[in-house]
Amino acid sequence: MAIKKSELYSSLWKSCDELRGGMDASQYKDYVLVLLFVKYVSDKYAGKKDALIEVPEGGSFQDMVSLKGKKGIGEGINTIIAELAKANDLKGVIDVADFDDSDKLGKGKEMVDRLSNLVGIFQNESLDFSKNKAEGDDILGDAYEYLMRHFATESGKSKGQFYTPAEVSRIMARVIGIDQAKSQTQTIYDPTCGSGSLLLKAADETHQGVTIYGQEMDNATTALAKMNMILHNNPTADIWNDNTLSTPHFKNPDGTLKTFDFAVANPPFSTKAWGSGFDPKNDLYERFKAGIPPAKNGDYAFMLHLIRSLKNKGKGAIILPHGVLFRGNAEADIRTNLIRRGVIKGIIGLPANLFYGTGIPACIIVIDKEYADGRKGIFMVDASKGFVKDGNKNRLREQDIHSIVDVFNKQTEVPKYSRMVAVEEIERNEYNLNIPRYIDSQEAEDIQDIEAHLRGGIPKQDIEDLGNYWDVYPTLKDALFSTDSREGYVELKIAQDEIKHTIFSHPEFTGYTESIDSAFDLWKAKWIPVLKSLDKDAKPKDVIFKLSEDILTSFADKDLIDQYDIYQHLMTYWMDTMQDDVYLISADGWKAELSQVNGKKDEWDSELLPKQYVIDRYFTAEKKEIEQLEVERDDVSRRIEEMGEEHSGEDGLLEEVKTDKGKISKSNVQKCIKVIKNDADSVEEREVLEAYLKLIKEEASARKKIKDAQKSLDKLVIGKYKTLNEDEIKILVVDDKWMAAISQDVTSELERISQRLTRRIKELAERYALPMPDLNAQVDELEMKVNGHLDKMGFEWT
């Protein structure tokens, strides 16, 4: 059976566990990624003529396997890697890690065991990349990215800069319009490419592919980038190792900078020694015409290099700290010149703590030379609020990515989120681009109305602020509120405990619910046949792209419910469950095979079709019988617990029959009954013990009935699996598993919206239920009662 994608990731991560202790993540990534590379090219190209990568004799993963358990394994692995590197001009790329380093890998048997275990993990038959049919899906490349992300997470603040989060990379690729690239002759460039993840995500957005160029200063990270390119089927990518600012590599024959159609960059923030090795004032490549950045802050140096590296119609994006938007002096002059030239198309403010090298918030500055001359404004997006916590970092959700890209590319103005800012307005603000100057993203304060507290009534403005609901439920407002109160205030027509029922039973509410259900049903009817037609040629990424884009469209015209929230539910389910299922189908077809769970003899299940779905469809009567038996068992258990509680304690009868661990023992109860059996003074005690013993036996009997019923059900289920045909499996997986789960998520989103309205109205009703005079009267009345009681008790008080 094919391995699930998530299991592939976790098995690769286990390899890292073998290396922990002797080095940190920034070092052991060099070992793990090299082994992943050798395993991949060996599976894919060994023994094939004219292969992309030549796997020479003595240079394959199988040669590593033959070294397991042998004394010279470390030196032997180095030799194998050297042979592979020599045959493919990869010296300095895949041979950067020393597998014979005793300081990092241990001495003697410790090294042998560690490296043998490491090779053994990659030897897993499930990691056979020769069977990887998903080149377009790139399961191996995704696994590489998975490892890189985890290495960046564990490497700490100073060493995570080699990796740009994939979510940010995807946004940058989409806002520069690289999907419009028409041929592979078009070019993309990253002057600080790190491990190449940003370049690859950008290239992945194209239909025809593009020619990739990248430069990286760190030698080991350059090696990562070159391996990454090969693993992502971009072996011709030109990746160069050198300092981009002092020694740019990509030049024209006349010595000028080579220019590109697209460029992306995530340079190290605020580099202090950016000018080392050259004279910015006499720059050979004319990069600093807009001004020379401060000597101790290189943010604008990288940005100016990127702009200079773009063709006349070139488009690019760069990640920089927010300081570049508002800092003064030299940077203010550069910013002013760039705005006047019109090269800045837009700015996207990102959440804080997204990046591995820093926790500060950053922004994406989008460059567009093509329409610079006629640019009248800069489009700004404040996306700082949309994220989810992921460990000690923040992470953009799928809905955040899609929303940012849609709004930016369509130049859609959304209150508190995005707007087109005219250059004239920016000029009035002295060319300061700080996003909060132009977009107020703060949530409106929930203001307490003093008059309502004093005189009663609910402020009409608070009700009008729920206008998005009244647009959908126009007469519901009249069913809830009376306007007979004084000007500017309304009264609740119904009791507070009737609010939820009034809302949920209103015809407009039920009609809206039906319209949402109908939209989902139409989407479901369209895609169920498509999903059931998946076969071994299925491309999982194509599947989810089409599904998710269509669900966005299906809910685009629906008020109240956010289409991006629905989209996120689908994407979350895809990543948690459905993705693995589709990969299994693309590898093995519609097979519902049973296998042991965690290698335990009596635990079994199916990866694609868990037995619970078979039980729910075919054996509901047997399931209900077991549930009833469990209810009966729980009732007996509850009575045992109550009786034990009643007769325990210091002088309790059952205290005497407890074991050393404080549990009541059946055998101790029986012994105690035997001792007092003929004692006329212990009749009551004997009855208690016998009643308790009876309950113990009833509980044991109930447990046995459940066990027997479960065994009987298991036999029926196992038998059913053997007779399931492909059509039945498709119904169980697509209808009962996938669509039922997604439907539940849509329903939960609808309920969340409805509950929000209910909570708000109840909150307002409770807040202004008693005006201040009534509260004062209640206080006076209670005070009089207390004083009266004190008088009767003879207390003197003032």
XYZ file of C-alpha atoms in Angstrom, residues 85 97 554:
3
model
C 28.840 14.340 -6.672
C 28.162 17.173 5.462
C -20.600 28.932 -4.880
